[in-house]
Amino acid sequence: MRFPNLNFPQKSRFLVTGGAGFIGSNICEAIVQMGFEVKCLDDLSTGFIKNIEDFMGNENFSFIEGDIKDYSTCLKATENIDYVLHQAAWGSVPRSIEIPVFYEQNNVMGTLNMLEASSKNKVKKFVYASSSSVYGDIESLPKVEGQEGSLLSPYALTKRVNEEYSKLYSKLYELDTYGLRYFNVFGEKQNPEGPYAAVIPKFTKQLINGETPIIFGDGDQSRDFTYVKNVVEANLKFCLASPSIAGEVFNIAAGGRYTLNEILKIIADMLNMPTLPQYQNARVGDIRHSNADISKAKKYINYSVEWTFEEGLKSYLDWYINSIKVDM
Ligand code: NAD
């Protein structure tokens, strides 16, 4: 672990919503390793017990199976909590276009419940997952906080609404909120299954299984792929951020950019496999290029990209191969 020596008061207590999901379980793991108490609240709608089973028996870890759409669950979960790391939400742009009403209920009502419960229980900090999708159709690069375009999906709208509610909670109810706009996170425990899987786990699985990798569009669309441990570190650092920047949003990314064609080739090269993708129609709601200006997070919390893309990818591939015990 390379997490910096963060100065949390002794006996600090954390709540991670969506803690059985990809990013949330990596956050829970880091907090357990730091020796602090952490509660994980998750309804297992897209998360898995297997993501948290390694530390299920740890005395500092507890799991609550519950839904953030239920206010009383949120109120109980936030009792005696210092830091809330709110990750619970449904991801996936295409899925949100199919079922927008469910996204509104889950991502917006769920977050509002968490804000209200955290405010009532006087938590010290509310750090939450926003998304690069809030930049919408703005074409200029890199993406800078404060320069957003028109939104392209219900998912993006739920994240934008969360940002606005969080800003209000900082202004009206003295809850210190910090919005982290993640850019294409990848890493250990990311789910490779299903039609909405992210590209890195999907390509990895397809290559290892000897299937043809599918690319939507021409593959020259680019993303700022960010290794999950950088995201974990940002979450922890924001728990100690100054109240003077409460209510604000921050890009959390690597600050680089790779096309999908490049990504596929890098993964195939690392796995020593041939790259022969099949190209299909581009997906509605997808942005063409994405790359973050990360100077704001650097300035205010000394955010640094501790893990490079290549390092993160190598670690992820090792983990993937171990976890499925592939006979290479
Ligand atoms: P994930 O699906 O692996 O994790 C989300 C977790 O939230 C799951 O365990 C799920 O069961 C849980 N959850 C969903 N609705 C819930 C509810 N109503 N009550 C309780 N738990 C609920 O996804 P992830 O990739 O780990 O994403 C975590 C957060 O980061 C999400 O808010 C997502 O929108 C955001 N985000 C992720 C990325 C990325 O690249 N992975 C990029 C931008 C933003």
PDB file of C-alpha atoms in Angstrom, residues 19-122:
ATOM      1  CA  GLY A  19     -19.013  -0.678  -0.421  1.00  0.00           C
ATOM      2  CA  ALA A  20     -19.582  -4.071  -2.048  1.00  0.00           C
ATOM      3  CA  GLY A  21     -19.128  -2.553  -5.498  1.00  0.00           C
ATOM      4  CA  PHE A  22     -15.930  -2.107  -7.465  1.00  0.00           C
ATOM      5  CA  ILE A  23     -14.688   1.268  -6.152  1.00  0.00           C
ATOM      6  CA  GLY A  24     -16.415   1.032  -2.751  1.00  0.00           C
ATOM      7  CA  SER A  25     -14.808  -2.323  -1.903  1.00  0.00           C
ATOM      8  CA  ASN A  26     -11.352  -0.936  -2.736  1.00  0.00           C
ATOM      9  CA  ILE A  27     -12.074   1.990  -0.382  1.00  0.00           C
ATOM     10  CA  CYS A  28     -13.264  -0.366   2.392  1.00  0.00           C
ATOM     11  CA  GLU A  29     -10.115  -2.461   1.982  1.00  0.00           C
ATOM     12  CA  ALA A  30      -7.837   0.590   2.346  1.00  0.00           C
ATOM     13  CA  ILE A  31      -9.656   1.762   5.488  1.00  0.00           C
ATOM     14  CA  VAL A  32      -9.481  -1.708   7.050  1.00  0.00           C
ATOM     15  CA  GLN A  33      -5.751  -1.768   6.266  1.00  0.00           C
ATOM     16  CA  MET A  34      -5.321   1.626   7.948  1.00  0.00           C
ATOM     17  CA  GLY A  35      -6.882   0.100  11.069  1.00  0.00           C
ATOM     18  CA  PHE A  36     -10.045   2.209  11.258  1.00  0.00           C
ATOM     19  CA  GLU A  37     -13.628   1.132  11.687  1.00  0.00           C
ATOM     20  CA  VAL A  38     -15.629   0.975   8.482  1.00  0.00           C
ATOM     21  CA  LYS A  39     -19.260   0.134   7.785  1.00  0.00           C
ATOM     22  CA  CYS A  40     -20.301  -0.899   4.308  1.00  0.00           C
ATOM     23  CA  LEU A  41     -23.893  -0.208   3.210  1.00  0.00           C
ATOM     24  CA  ASP A  42     -24.916  -1.933  -0.004  1.00  0.00           C
ATOM     25  CA  ASP A  43     -28.086  -3.457  -1.457  1.00  0.00           C
ATOM     26  CA  LEU A  44     -26.046  -5.830  -3.667  1.00  0.00           C
ATOM     27  CA  SER A  45     -27.944  -4.650  -6.751  1.00  0.00           C
ATOM     28  CA  THR A  46     -24.709  -4.458  -8.761  1.00  0.00           C
ATOM     29  CA  GLY A  47     -22.182  -5.279  -6.011  1.00  0.00           C
ATOM     30  CA  PHE A  48     -21.021  -8.630  -4.681  1.00  0.00           C
ATOM     31  CA  ILE A  49     -20.204 -10.200  -1.323  1.00  0.00           C
ATOM     32  CA  LYS A  50     -17.105 -11.721  -2.946  1.00  0.00           C
ATOM     33  CA  ASN A  51     -15.679  -8.160  -3.197  1.00  0.00           C
ATOM     34  CA  ILE A  52     -15.664  -7.809   0.590  1.00  0.00           C
ATOM     35  CA  GLU A  53     -15.270 -11.396   1.761  1.00  0.00           C
ATOM     36  CA  ASP A  54     -11.514 -11.004   2.380  1.00  0.00           C
ATOM     37  CA  PHE A  55     -12.166  -8.615   5.268  1.00  0.00           C
ATOM     38  CA  MET A  56     -15.671  -9.761   6.289  1.00  0.00           C
ATOM     39  CA  GLY A  57     -14.215 -11.297   9.476  1.00  0.00           C
ATOM     40  CA  ASN A  58     -12.128  -8.235  10.391  1.00  0.00           C
ATOM     41  CA  GLU A  59     -13.287  -6.724  13.694  1.00  0.00           C
ATOM     42  CA  ASN A  60     -13.175  -3.222  12.185  1.00  0.00           C
ATOM     43  CA  PHE A  61     -15.450  -4.103   9.284  1.00  0.00           C
ATOM     44  CA  SER A  62     -19.217  -4.503   9.234  1.00  0.00           C
ATOM     45  CA  PHE A  63     -21.654  -5.021   6.399  1.00  0.00           C
ATOM     46  CA  ILE A  64     -25.219  -3.714   6.301  1.00  0.00           C
ATOM     47  CA  GLU A  65     -27.341  -5.059   3.476  1.00  0.00           C
ATOM     48  CA  GLY A  66     -29.670  -2.144   2.814  1.00  0.00           C
ATOM     49  CA  ASP A  67     -31.033   0.277   0.267  1.00  0.00           C
ATOM     50  CA  ILE A  68     -30.228   4.005   0.251  1.00  0.00           C
ATOM     51  CA  LYS A  69     -33.698   4.640  -1.184  1.00  0.00           C
ATOM     52  CA  ASP A  70     -34.913   3.895   2.329  1.00  0.00           C
ATOM     53  CA  TYR A  71     -34.325   6.950   4.533  1.00  0.00           C
ATOM     54  CA  SER A  72     -34.474   5.081   7.852  1.00  0.00           C
ATOM     55  CA  THR A  73     -31.695   2.751   6.631  1.00  0.00           C
ATOM     56  CA  CYS A  74     -29.548   5.798   5.810  1.00  0.00           C
ATOM     57  CA  LEU A  75     -30.287   7.415   9.168  1.00  0.00           C
ATOM     58  CA  LYS A  76     -29.302   4.305  11.093  1.00  0.00           C
ATOM     59  CA  ALA A  77     -26.175   3.684   8.985  1.00  0.00           C
ATOM     60  CA  THR A  78     -24.860   7.226   9.560  1.00  0.00           C
ATOM     61  CA  GLU A  79     -25.212   7.126  13.374  1.00  0.00           C
ATOM     62  CA  ASN A  80     -21.830   7.877  15.041  1.00  0.00           C
ATOM     63  CA  ILE A  81     -20.065   8.124  11.684  1.00  0.00           C
ATOM     64  CA  ASP A  82     -17.331  10.715  11.059  1.00  0.00           C
ATOM     65  CA  TYR A  83     -16.779  10.284   7.326  1.00  0.00           C
ATOM     66  CA  VAL A  84     -19.255   9.180   4.683  1.00  0.00           C
ATOM     67  CA  LEU A  85     -17.796   7.999   1.382  1.00  0.00           C
ATOM     68  CA  HIS A  86     -20.887   7.790  -0.793  1.00  0.00           C
ATOM     69  CA  GLN A  87     -20.333   5.523  -3.799  1.00  0.00           C
ATOM     70  CA  ALA A  88     -23.714   3.790  -4.078  1.00  0.00           C
ATOM     71  CA  ALA A  89     -25.375   4.468  -7.416  1.00  0.00           C
ATOM     72  CA  TRP A  90     -26.150   2.733 -10.651  1.00  0.00           C
ATOM     73  CA  GLY A  91     -23.553   3.397 -13.315  1.00  0.00           C
ATOM     74  CA  SER A  92     -23.800   2.870 -17.092  1.00  0.00           C
ATOM     75  CA  VAL A  93     -24.908   5.517 -19.550  1.00  0.00           C
ATOM     76  CA  PRO A  94     -26.731   3.099 -21.936  1.00  0.00           C
ATOM     77  CA  ARG A  95     -28.645   1.403 -19.114  1.00  0.00           C
ATOM     78  CA  SER A  96     -29.806   4.799 -17.812  1.00  0.00           C
ATOM     79  CA  ILE A  97     -31.185   5.604 -21.275  1.00  0.00           C
ATOM     80  CA  GLU A  98     -33.237   2.384 -21.085  1.00  0.00           C
ATOM     81  CA  ILE A  99     -34.640   2.924 -17.556  1.00  0.00           C
ATOM     82  CA  PRO A 100     -34.391   6.647 -16.656  1.00  0.00           C
ATOM     83  CA  VAL A 101     -37.061   6.569 -13.950  1.00  0.00           C
ATOM     84  CA  PHE A 102     -35.185   3.925 -11.964  1.00  0.00           C
ATOM     85  CA  TYR A 103     -31.992   5.967 -12.234  1.00  0.00           C
ATOM     86  CA  GLU A 104     -33.742   9.027 -10.863  1.00  0.00           C
ATOM     87  CA  GLN A 105     -35.120   7.033  -7.925  1.00  0.00           C
ATOM     88  CA  ASN A 106     -31.894   5.213  -7.140  1.00  0.00           C
ATOM     89  CA  ASN A 107     -29.213   7.823  -7.778  1.00  0.00           C
ATOM     90  CA  VAL A 108     -31.022  11.047  -6.923  1.00  0.00           C
ATOM     91  CA  MET A 109     -33.421  10.009  -4.121  1.00  0.00           C
ATOM     92  CA  GLY A 110     -30.757   7.694  -2.681  1.00  0.00           C
ATOM     93  CA  THR A 111     -28.187  10.485  -2.544  1.00  0.00           C
ATOM     94  CA  LEU A 112     -30.663  12.972  -1.109  1.00  0.00           C
ATOM     95  CA  ASN A 113     -31.486  10.467   1.653  1.00  0.00           C
ATOM     96  CA  MET A 114     -27.780  10.064   2.387  1.00  0.00           C
ATOM     97  CA  LEU A 115     -27.216  13.828   2.494  1.00  0.00           C
ATOM     98  CA  GLU A 116     -30.169  14.347   4.814  1.00  0.00           C
ATOM     99  CA  ALA A 117     -29.203  11.470   7.116  1.00  0.00           C
ATOM    100  CA  SER A 118     -25.553  12.618   7.208  1.00  0.00           C
ATOM    101  CA  SER A 119     -26.641  16.136   8.044  1.00  0.00           C
ATOM    102  CA  LYS A 120     -29.023  14.969  10.798  1.00  0.00           C
ATOM    103  CA  ASN A 121     -26.284  12.790  12.302  1.00  0.00           C
ATOM    104  CA  LYS A 122     -23.704  15.570  11.974  1.00  0.00           C
TER     105      LYS A 122
END
